[in-house]
Amino acid sequence: MDLHFGDSKPTDDERAAVDALLGPPESSWEGADRSDADLRWARGGRAARDRRDLLLPGLHAINDRIGWISEGALDYLCRRLTVPPAEAYGVATFYAMFSVKPRPATVLHVCTDLACAAAGAAELCAGIESRLGLGSGVHVERSPCLGLCERAPAALAIKAGDPVRTAVSAPATVHEAVLAASAPDSAPGEPPAAMAVPQAGQGDLVLLQRVGVVDPAGLDDYRAHGGYTALRRAFELGPAGVIREVTDSGLVGRGGAAFPTGRKWQATASQPDHPHYLVCNADESEPGTFKDRVLMEGDPYALVEAMTIAAYATGAHRGYLYLRGEYPRAIHRVQHAIDQARARGLLGDDVLGQGYAFDIEIRRGAGAYICGEETALFNSIEGYRGEPRSKPPFPVEKGLFGKPTVENNVETLVNVLPILTMGAPAYAAIGTGRSTGPKLFCVSGSVDRPGIYELPFGATLGEVLQLAGVRPGLRAVLLGGAAGGFVRPDETDIPLTFEGTREAGTTLGSGVVMAFDDTVPLPRLLLRIAEFFRDESCGQCVPCRVGTVRQEEALHRIAERTGAAAADDIALLREVGRAMRDASICGLGQTAWNAVESAIDRLGAYE
Amino acid sequence: MTVTPLGIPRRLLEFTLDGQEARVPEGSTILDACRAAGKDIPTLCEGDTLTPKNACRVCVVEVEGARTLVPACSRKAEPGMEVRTDTERARHSRKIVLELLASSVDLSTTPKVAAWIKEYEAKPDRFGPDAARLNEEPRVDNDLYVRDYDKCILCYKCVDACGDQWQNTFAISVVGRGFDARIAVEHDGPLTDSACVYCGNCIEVCPTGALSFKSEFDMRAAGTWDESAQTETTTVCAYCGVGCNLTLHVQDNEIVKVTSPHDNPVTHGNLCIKGRFGYQHVQNRG
């Protein structure tokens, strides 16, 4: 590989941002001053290419410091990592949070997704833009779901610098959002995570038992509330025993695919190829989903402990926590928890003195829904574009860095703690026969008490809505987020289990329950969903890349039409939707038509 | 004569293809098996010298038990698999994919696609006159290649050929995402500012004519390009001692482009800048 770098030079700030991550360059070949040793210098090649996975952190470093990624900065990063500039440019342009064009140091992301749109995001955006005016030094960006649905409408300000500063405003007013953007340091702090848990403090909670009860920064407090008893039990059981417990518990993945967790762990653990990796998927970008954020903000040590158990069971010594870049507080809290755990011997070379080595690295996403797809996530960590890989081979066989990998999302992993502390039979007794355990629901929209609710599997949709205080005039409920489906207000007796929703012809997905009353214009909501998928398609396969565009176009055409006038385009939507579902590479394209189809069939959206 | 290495013998595996027993060597794809059985499956992003990318999805087939359709080009045949290549479901997806492609890019220089559009009764016009497409002028920034984005279907073949599969120059990549994704060099600049070494191997693998020789592009613009009047002569490159095979495409006694046989065991269709473009001295008649 003979790499070619352009003539663009980084500024001092850009160079400093990259060097802070990678250390100073050693030779003029990679950007240092010329020295006598330069002609005998031979690093590079494989040694440097092996650090390709630092590309995404490197892009973050530049974007955090400057606010955008210039040619000079990108070329310098490429030189340091021996990554071809064309590839790095392809990666940098893949993520919504990066810009390769100059922009102001402060970017204000204003969420325009479902819950926020229903709560007046459009007016909020317009108000912010007119208040800021031209030359304000703030770039206003209309953003997909920020995962703050319980406090809609939401805005996230990111001010580049050293260090980068962030501020969240939710529920946002024009005044507060502008304040957050102009002075993130003095913006009012976010409410505690427990505010997103209306049931906080209730004694029968399992997954949410500590949210609002423990100090998220205090390891001792976590231990005082039962922390690390599950890990001790795991060491007593041994890896095979842990997998047996998890299998017997009937736990299935909570990210939407509902794959049996024990089977996945067993399949990874038994792979002869090493090393094994553990990946925790915290790239919670499904519109309407915010449970992982609340867990990480309110009970971060629980995730650290659960990852340690999963790694121990599957024989992994390194875990990656892929956390979406839009969650600054969650990143901060989990990083603190990891550091504390490491300092106290709960991570590192000798976890709990048991001779088992495990450590966790946080990898920050940069704004790409597709990176929640497990193989796209691997590519993203490895420093490639976050495009899904074709399966087979499956991750348990060839996952991260081509090695056997177990990937679970945050909620799934946190379930492992009660499985070990209460034992598989007691856990399996919760819920229904085929959907065991407690489940988190992200309730938002037209309800009085939006937030995360924990209920045993089998509760009905109506029960969840009643808990959250559904408002009168309910028109539709979106189950499972943008990739899920709508149900009617008279279908509230649907049991919220995997099999129950399937029988009702819908899906539980990631546990989203979003209520819309009759003031929300349905066609506009569907357009927003279509726009979301068009925007978030990685572009790799034709059915999704072009199909999502054709879907949005058809919905635009029929936005104001009904009945016979819309029939042609609805037929077209059905045909395209069917091919997207059948022929797309990954779940994004396969589900991009679900919500629209359900709105047409179940709600009679255009009749 | 081209010598094709036979490789080590492979075991045969049995599976069902459209209800018939099929036996293929282990490691064969469903597409390999289809071709061996004389079945015509449309393919666009699949290339004979590259690892299939399965991005275009026109080759999808139905596999018993699979939730979605699977790409024949990259899915390996497995013992006992039941594959159906010509079901209504598979034909529907192929038809829609052809419509989606033909409505968004110019397929006029893509071989075979017109026949498939007819066979699958695809009607690209039904997305209406306002259906989004790129509508971009061809980029002519050097004397050797033209990049015509209007014809690009993002098959990734040029990226793979320029990258780790053949050339190892890594001058091109996919940038952006979704419908705005495009093939570009670093910083989306002109080819002349990039790492490109002008081997032309990307043109060799381009299935749609989005990448073409400047000579071909100019002749098409002038209306003088006539493939039926061209002869193809395979010879050996005279520049160095490697002995790469060149196929000279000659029209009216002028070399109009140079390709290389894909079944050549040494080059597999790849050349360097001299072999691909350095032919003017041959026809310098002073």
XYZ file of C-alpha atoms in Angstrom, chain A:
607
model
C 0.000 0.000 0.000
C 1.552 3.225 -1.156
C -0.405 5.964 0.513
C -0.753 9.371 -1.004
C -1.437 12.350 1.185
C -2.335 15.782 -0.060
C -0.537 19.009 0.722
C -3.085 20.286 3.246
C -1.562 20.888 6.650
C -3.380 20.707 9.956
C -3.629 23.773 12.127
C -1.915 23.680 15.521
C -5.230 23.027 17.220
C -6.092 20.177 14.890
C -2.682 18.625 15.359
C -2.980 18.977 19.122
C -6.392 17.292 19.098
C -5.044 14.277 17.211
C -1.834 14.121 19.266
C -3.833 14.188 22.485
C -5.382 10.906 21.365
C -2.440 9.229 19.646
C 0.570 10.798 21.365
C 3.119 12.921 19.542
C 4.303 11.742 16.127
C 7.705 10.121 16.096
C 8.920 10.920 12.644
C 8.528 13.459 9.882
C 6.901 10.672 7.890
C 3.864 10.989 10.087
C 4.007 14.678 10.819
C 6.799 15.337 13.340
C 9.816 17.558 12.758
C 12.621 16.018 10.776
C 15.190 14.200 12.870
C 18.379 12.213 12.219
C 16.559 8.964 12.800
C 14.030 9.630 10.061
C 15.809 7.787 7.286
C 16.065 4.681 9.422
C 12.476 4.846 10.574
C 10.326 1.914 9.696
C 7.111 1.967 11.650
C 3.958 2.008 9.663
C 2.657 -0.923 7.718
C 0.933 -3.505 9.810
C 1.859 -1.992 13.154
C 0.119 1.238 12.316
C -2.715 -0.263 10.318
C -3.644 -2.295 13.352
C -4.706 0.984 14.918
C -7.289 1.609 12.227
C -9.973 1.330 14.902
C -8.744 4.662 16.272
C -10.097 6.396 13.192
C -13.510 7.083 14.694
C -12.072 8.339 18.002
C -9.652 10.465 15.939
C -12.459 12.025 13.952
C -14.254 12.725 17.221
C -11.125 14.332 18.634
C -10.922 16.770 15.727
C -14.642 17.440 15.570
C -14.776 17.986 19.342
C -11.932 20.476 19.284
C -12.698 22.402 16.104
C -16.329 21.672 15.338
C -15.614 20.281 11.891
C -12.998 18.193 10.076
C -10.789 19.995 7.574
C -8.747 18.412 4.781
C -5.538 19.122 6.659
C -6.828 17.587 9.874
C -8.155 14.498 8.120
C -4.925 14.003 6.190
C -2.874 14.348 9.368
C -5.014 11.752 11.137
C -4.630 9.459 8.121
C -0.855 9.879 8.192
C -0.771 8.975 11.872
C -2.878 5.854 11.348
C -1.726 4.954 7.811
C -5.302 5.033 6.640
C -5.932 6.019 3.010
C -7.480 9.512 2.951
C -10.238 8.442 0.554
C -11.392 5.806 3.035
C -11.207 8.166 5.982
C -13.183 10.730 4.020
C -15.768 8.052 3.309
C -15.976 7.343 7.048
C -16.092 10.997 8.099
C -18.948 11.742 5.697
C -20.919 8.756 6.927
C -21.786 10.223 10.323
C -24.317 12.977 10.899
C -22.428 14.550 13.796
C -19.316 15.229 11.717
C -18.930 17.916 9.108
C -16.233 18.107 6.460
C -17.278 21.649 5.617
C -16.554 24.655 7.830
C -19.274 25.415 10.350
C -19.539 27.341 13.598
C -18.011 25.818 16.716
C -21.411 25.386 18.332
C -23.976 23.034 16.876
C -27.458 22.959 18.340
C -29.205 19.686 17.543
C -32.936 20.196 17.757
C -34.855 16.926 17.769
C -37.562 16.834 15.114
C -38.495 13.203 15.539
C -41.836 11.694 16.493
C -42.349 12.672 20.142
C -40.680 16.047 19.697
C -42.533 16.745 16.449
C -45.791 16.093 18.273
C -44.635 18.436 21.032
C -43.970 21.324 18.654
C -40.399 20.839 17.425
C -41.083 22.653 14.161
C -42.124 25.830 15.955
C -39.202 25.453 18.339
C -36.743 25.248 15.433
C -38.238 28.243 13.703
C -38.178 30.230 16.948
C -34.558 29.339 17.654
C -33.475 30.255 14.163
C -35.224 33.599 14.210
C -33.821 34.415 17.660
C -30.279 33.476 16.708
C -30.326 35.122 13.306
C -27.347 35.149 10.981
C -23.800 35.189 12.269
C -24.754 33.951 15.719
C -21.955 31.409 15.798
C -24.479 28.640 16.320
C -25.326 26.107 13.670
C -28.863 24.795 14.117
C -29.253 21.205 12.995
C -32.563 19.399 12.702
C -31.854 16.099 14.323
C -33.315 12.614 14.461
C -34.426 11.296 17.844
C -32.169 12.463 20.690
C -33.587 9.850 23.047
C -35.145 12.431 25.358
C -38.714 11.616 24.380
C -40.015 11.848 27.947
C -39.024 15.501 27.978
C -39.994 16.481 24.434
C -39.199 18.727 22.682
C -35.458 18.347 23.162
C -32.298 20.115 22.074
C -28.634 19.223 22.521
C -25.929 21.869 22.243
C -22.356 20.854 21.489
C -19.708 23.566 21.655
C -16.363 22.537 20.219
C -13.237 23.421 22.156
C -10.819 22.000 24.670
C -12.659 20.399 26.318
C -15.826 20.136 24.281
C -18.899 21.326 26.170
C -22.420 20.036 25.946
C -25.758 21.076 27.317
C -29.174 19.524 27.038
C -32.367 21.494 27.056
C -35.504 19.422 27.481
C -38.298 20.237 27.496
C -36.842 23.039 25.474
C -38.157 26.514 24.973
C -36.649 28.913 22.476
C -35.051 30.846 25.301
C -33.548 27.809 27.063
C -32.260 26.204 23.904
C -30.556 29.411 22.832
C -29.080 29.759 26.313
C -27.760 26.205 26.207
C -26.125 26.865 22.850
C -24.591 30.210 23.722
C -23.361 29.308 27.212
C -23.407 25.530 27.703
C -21.420 25.816 30.943
C -23.988 27.963 32.663
C -27.049 26.236 31.264
C -29.232 24.658 33.946
C -28.345 21.035 34.659
C -30.446 18.116 33.499
C -32.945 16.608 35.903
C -31.759 13.377 37.539
C -32.284 10.165 35.603
C -34.930 9.099 38.098
C -37.208 11.803 36.705
C -37.556 9.587 33.644
C -38.791 6.747 35.849
C -42.249 7.552 37.177
C -42.191 4.330 39.214
C -38.868 5.239 40.865
C -38.728 4.130 44.474
C -41.378 1.442 44.146
C -40.208 -1.702 45.861
C -41.080 -4.310 43.256
C -38.878 -3.017 40.485
C -36.184 -5.351 39.239
C -34.315 -3.627 36.419
C -34.979 -0.118 37.629
C -34.626 -0.871 41.335
C -31.570 1.299 41.811
C -32.388 4.179 39.444
C -32.981 7.187 41.648
C -31.940 5.200 44.709
C -28.186 4.896 44.264
C -25.661 7.609 43.581
C -24.690 6.933 39.950
C -21.143 8.048 40.731
C -20.667 5.987 43.869
C -19.250 2.501 43.625
C -19.678 1.918 47.350
C -23.274 3.023 47.164
C -23.813 0.598 44.311
C -22.339 -2.215 46.373
C -24.452 -1.208 49.338
C -27.488 -1.687 47.114
C -26.642 -5.202 46.053
C -24.042 -4.357 43.441
C -21.482 -7.003 42.502
C -23.325 -9.866 44.198
C -24.235 -11.158 40.720
C -20.595 -11.155 39.623
C -19.566 -13.049 42.763
C -22.241 -15.602 42.041
C -20.991 -15.820 38.443
C -17.511 -16.692 39.682
C -19.028 -19.385 41.902
C -20.945 -20.869 39.006
C -18.137 -20.709 36.461
C -18.662 -19.698 32.825
C -20.674 -22.770 31.851
C -22.850 -22.372 34.933
C -23.589 -18.755 34.079
C -24.594 -19.687 30.566
C -26.816 -22.424 31.954
C -28.567 -19.969 34.252
C -29.063 -17.451 31.451
C -30.358 -20.158 29.140
C -32.724 -21.526 31.789
C -34.010 -18.049 32.537
C -35.423 -17.833 29.022
C -33.894 -14.379 28.538
C -34.166 -13.142 24.959
C -32.515 -10.043 23.494
C -34.307 -6.813 24.267
C -33.003 -4.868 21.292
C -35.846 -5.920 19.041
C -34.750 -9.208 17.487
C -35.632 -11.338 20.555
C -32.885 -13.902 20.058
C -32.282 -16.277 23.005
C -29.360 -14.812 24.942
C -28.141 -18.078 26.433
C -27.884 -19.658 22.997
C -25.911 -16.712 21.683
C -23.510 -16.870 24.636
C -23.075 -20.612 24.299
C -22.370 -20.318 20.590
C -19.716 -17.672 21.203
C -18.148 -19.409 24.187
C -17.681 -22.624 22.226
C -15.840 -21.039 19.284
C -12.292 -22.350 19.022
C -11.035 -19.114 17.446
C -9.681 -16.509 19.881
C -9.809 -13.828 21.182
C -13.509 -13.533 21.866
C -15.036 -10.094 22.138
C -17.972 -8.700 24.005
C -19.807 -5.766 22.494
C -22.506 -3.884 24.310
C -24.798 -2.107 21.936
C -25.730 1.201 23.514
C -26.381 2.901 20.197
C -29.971 3.434 21.118
C -31.197 5.407 18.117
C -34.646 3.977 17.519
C -37.007 6.945 17.594
C -38.973 6.774 20.815
C -36.418 4.660 22.708
C -34.573 6.004 25.739
C -34.441 3.141 28.239
C -30.748 2.407 27.780
C -29.937 6.060 28.384
C -31.854 6.070 31.649
C -30.210 2.821 32.793
C -26.737 4.124 31.972
C -27.368 7.500 33.570
C -29.115 6.158 36.641
C -27.316 2.882 37.325
C -24.063 2.825 35.331
C -22.264 0.281 37.519
C -24.982 -2.245 36.777
C -23.979 -2.190 33.125
C -20.294 -2.496 33.991
C -21.020 -5.476 36.226
C -23.317 -7.109 33.654
C -20.716 -6.706 30.905
C -18.114 -8.311 33.151
C -20.389 -11.298 33.703
C -21.169 -11.658 30.005
C -17.484 -11.505 29.142
C -16.589 -14.043 31.809
C -19.253 -16.438 30.548
C -18.240 -16.169 26.910
C -14.478 -16.071 27.406
C -13.915 -12.467 26.334
C -11.212 -10.342 27.867
C -12.083 -7.139 26.120
C -15.437 -5.437 25.906
C -16.506 -2.520 23.788
C -19.379 -0.341 24.822
C -20.656 1.365 21.689
C -22.515 4.358 23.021
C -24.326 6.818 20.851
C -22.669 10.217 20.584
C -25.895 12.038 21.384
C -25.773 10.836 25.009
C -23.056 12.969 26.650
C -24.274 12.409 30.201
C -24.491 8.646 29.779
C -20.979 8.582 28.304
C -19.676 10.620 31.210
C -21.358 8.494 33.877
C -20.416 5.114 32.434
C -16.836 6.261 31.834
C -16.639 7.302 35.461
C -18.038 3.950 36.557
C -15.515 2.075 34.390
C -12.634 4.117 35.807
C -13.767 3.536 39.378
C -14.280 -0.168 38.801
C -10.827 -0.448 37.293
C -9.261 1.445 40.199
C -10.896 -0.964 42.629
C -9.922 -4.164 40.852
C -13.368 -4.861 39.448
C -12.005 -4.461 35.952
C -8.470 -5.044 34.762
C -6.019 -7.906 34.939
C -7.488 -9.642 37.952
C -11.176 -9.011 38.371
C -12.229 -9.497 42.018
C -8.993 -11.396 42.604
C -10.340 -14.309 40.565
C -7.529 -14.298 38.025
C -9.857 -13.246 35.281
C -8.827 -10.308 33.074
C -11.424 -8.030 31.551
C -11.615 -4.408 30.591
C -14.123 -2.164 28.866
C -13.550 0.550 26.317
C -16.246 3.052 25.398
C -16.583 3.803 21.716
C -18.632 6.836 20.926
C -20.976 6.746 17.944
C -21.295 9.823 15.791
C -24.880 9.939 14.673
C -25.912 6.943 12.582
C -28.994 4.847 13.359
C -27.639 2.043 11.210
C -24.758 1.511 13.647
C -27.289 -0.104 15.976
C -27.305 -3.013 13.522
C -24.810 -5.416 15.021
C -22.491 -5.878 12.049
C -22.605 -2.203 11.082
C -21.545 -1.527 14.646
C -18.494 -3.773 14.211
C -17.517 -1.896 11.067
C -17.935 1.381 12.888
C -15.669 0.305 15.763
C -13.098 -1.027 13.307
C -12.863 2.351 11.590
C -14.883 1.550 8.487
C -18.146 2.961 7.241
C -21.009 1.743 9.387
C -22.467 -0.458 6.684
C -23.963 -3.803 7.656
C -22.172 -6.962 6.610
C -23.986 -9.814 5.004
C -24.794 -12.743 7.208
C -23.704 -15.521 7.364
C -21.087 -15.576 8.811
C -22.802 -14.588 12.048
C -21.070 -12.560 14.763
C -20.739 -15.525 17.109
C -18.386 -16.948 14.507
C -16.870 -13.868 12.841
C -17.765 -10.602 14.519
C -15.641 -7.729 15.705
C -12.160 -7.811 14.089
C -13.277 -11.062 12.455
C -13.354 -12.870 15.807
C -16.173 -14.595 17.722
C -18.229 -11.851 19.294
C -21.231 -11.694 21.526
C -23.263 -8.552 21.161
C -26.085 -7.578 23.510
C -27.847 -4.347 24.160
C -27.902 -2.568 27.502
C -31.289 -3.759 28.703
C -30.501 -7.382 27.843
C -27.261 -7.292 29.796
C -28.787 -5.616 32.820
C -31.293 -8.496 33.000
C -28.418 -10.862 33.698
C -27.942 -9.393 37.183
C -31.350 -10.442 38.567
C -31.044 -13.778 36.768
C -27.939 -14.548 38.790
C -29.089 -13.046 42.066
C -32.573 -14.542 42.100
C -31.747 -17.672 40.128
C -33.091 -18.780 36.775
C -36.327 -20.412 37.983
C -37.435 -17.364 39.955
C -36.608 -15.105 37.032
C -38.386 -17.349 34.535
C -41.469 -17.245 36.740
C -41.829 -13.559 35.919
C -43.739 -12.791 32.744
C -45.289 -15.395 30.492
C -44.166 -18.833 29.414
C -42.318 -17.693 26.331
C -41.530 -14.086 27.261
C -39.851 -14.280 30.630
C -38.700 -11.602 32.993
C -39.413 -7.933 33.413
C -39.531 -5.585 30.439
C -38.871 -1.889 30.066
C -41.284 0.231 28.053
C -40.469 3.696 26.779
C -43.738 5.559 26.998
C -44.014 8.978 25.431
C -46.290 11.196 23.421
C -49.782 11.988 24.527
C -49.531 10.798 28.144
C -49.368 12.639 31.445
C -46.377 10.786 32.882
C -44.024 9.846 30.028
C -40.986 7.796 30.967
C -39.577 4.303 31.400
C -41.959 1.757 32.876
C -40.997 -1.662 34.107
C -43.654 -4.332 33.921
C -43.543 -8.085 33.768
C -44.062 -9.412 30.272
C -47.736 -9.997 29.644
C -49.064 -6.644 30.796
C -51.393 -5.270 28.160
C -50.899 -2.146 26.149
C -53.843 -0.635 27.978
C -52.220 -1.237 31.365
C -49.040 0.510 30.302
C -50.987 3.437 28.886
C -53.080 3.667 32.001
C -49.991 3.742 34.212
C -48.621 6.611 32.171
C -51.914 8.460 32.229
C -53.044 8.425 28.632
C -54.799 11.601 27.610
C -58.239 11.681 26.032
C -58.604 11.620 22.273
C -56.143 8.785 21.643
C -55.819 8.272 17.879
C -52.998 5.770 17.527
C -50.180 4.029 19.398
C -46.836 3.337 17.792
C -45.367 0.101 19.130
C -41.671 -0.634 18.718
C -40.572 2.735 17.356
C -40.184 3.876 13.768
C -39.365 0.318 12.728
C -42.432 -0.967 14.560
C -46.093 -0.519 13.807
C -49.177 1.478 14.711
C -52.141 0.005 16.540
C -55.593 1.443 17.088
C -56.933 2.802 20.382
C -59.369 -0.132 20.518
C -56.507 -2.639 20.470
C -55.253 -1.866 23.956
C -55.851 -5.413 25.095
C -52.824 -6.603 23.116
C -50.545 -8.400 25.588
C -47.077 -6.918 25.474
C -45.137 -10.101 24.885
C -43.168 -11.189 21.845
C -45.734 -13.832 20.965
C -48.728 -11.668 21.848
C -47.715 -8.796 19.621
C -46.820 -11.209 16.850
C -50.252 -12.797 17.034
C -51.787 -9.347 16.845
C -49.820 -8.734 13.649
C -47.500 -6.153 15.147
C -44.203 -6.092 17.012
C -42.806 -5.272 20.414
C -39.534 -4.112 18.892
C -37.435 -2.239 21.389
C -40.334 -1.565 23.760
C -41.550 1.762 22.472
C -45.097 2.802 23.333
C -45.774 6.159 21.776
C -49.259 7.580 22.065
C -50.674 10.086 19.599
C -53.911 11.947 20.134
C -56.191 13.242 17.417
C -54.451 16.610 17.236
C -51.442 15.004 15.567
C -51.771 14.901 11.771
C -51.096 11.301 10.824
C -49.830 11.928 7.264
C -47.192 14.294 8.619
C -46.117 11.681 11.152
C -45.758 9.080 8.413
C -43.751 11.503 6.328
C -41.417 12.026 9.266
C -40.941 8.267 9.588
C -40.221 7.954 5.877
C -37.822 10.876 6.045
C -36.063 9.226 8.984
C -35.414 6.015 7.075
C -34.356 7.844 3.926
C -31.923 9.865 5.992
C -30.560 6.937 7.957
C -30.208 4.409 5.128
C -26.517 3.648 4.732
C -26.982 3.486 0.974
C -25.318 0.147 0.451
C -28.170 -1.820 -1.103
C -30.571 -0.662 -3.778
C -33.931 -1.619 -2.214
C -33.204 0.522 0.824
C -31.182 3.328 -0.775
C -33.691 4.069 -3.504
C -36.760 2.435 -1.981
C -36.788 4.739 1.050
C -36.670 7.739 -1.310
C -39.511 6.421 -3.448
C -41.519 5.732 -0.288
C -41.087 9.287 0.923
C -41.967 10.688 -2.510
C -45.186 8.685 -2.659
C -46.163 9.814 0.846
C -45.560 13.419 -0.168
C -47.851 12.951 -3.150
C -50.662 11.567 -1.047
C -50.151 13.735 2.019
C -53.332 15.645 1.347
C -55.247 12.988 -0.533
C -57.457 10.102 0.495
C -59.523 7.297 -0.990
C -59.374 6.655 -4.708
C -57.025 9.574 -5.299
C -54.407 7.893 -3.139
C -55.007 4.327 -4.317
C -52.350 4.321 -7.038
C -49.627 5.505 -4.761
C -50.672 3.180 -1.971
C -50.397 0.266 -4.389
C -46.955 1.529 -5.369
C -45.951 1.810 -1.706
C -47.035 -1.769 -1.116
C -44.991 -3.079 -4.020
C -41.869 -1.163 -3.082
C -42.335 -1.949 0.596
C -42.565 -5.639 -0.106
C -39.294 -5.628 -2.039
C -37.593 -3.544 0.664
C -38.687 -6.064 3.285
C -37.646 -9.042 1.168
C -34.452 -7.908 -0.495
C -32.689 -5.361 1.739
C -29.431 -6.406 3.353
C -30.330 -5.503 6.904
C -33.134 -4.721 9.284
C -33.216 -1.025 8.469
C -34.462 -1.518 4.935
C -36.491 -4.549 5.938
C -38.512 -2.578 8.495
C -38.641 0.848 6.830
C -42.123 0.174 5.514
C -43.623 -1.382 8.665
C -45.026 1.718 10.322
C -46.446 3.171 7.118
C -48.042 -0.119 6.161
C -49.628 -0.479 9.593
C -50.949 3.083 9.441
C -52.614 2.323 6.114
C -53.968 -1.084 7.116
C -54.830 -0.623 10.774
C -55.546 3.053 11.047
C -56.933 3.653 7.583
C -54.550 6.561 7.246
C -55.601 7.617 3.758
C -59.217 6.440 3.633
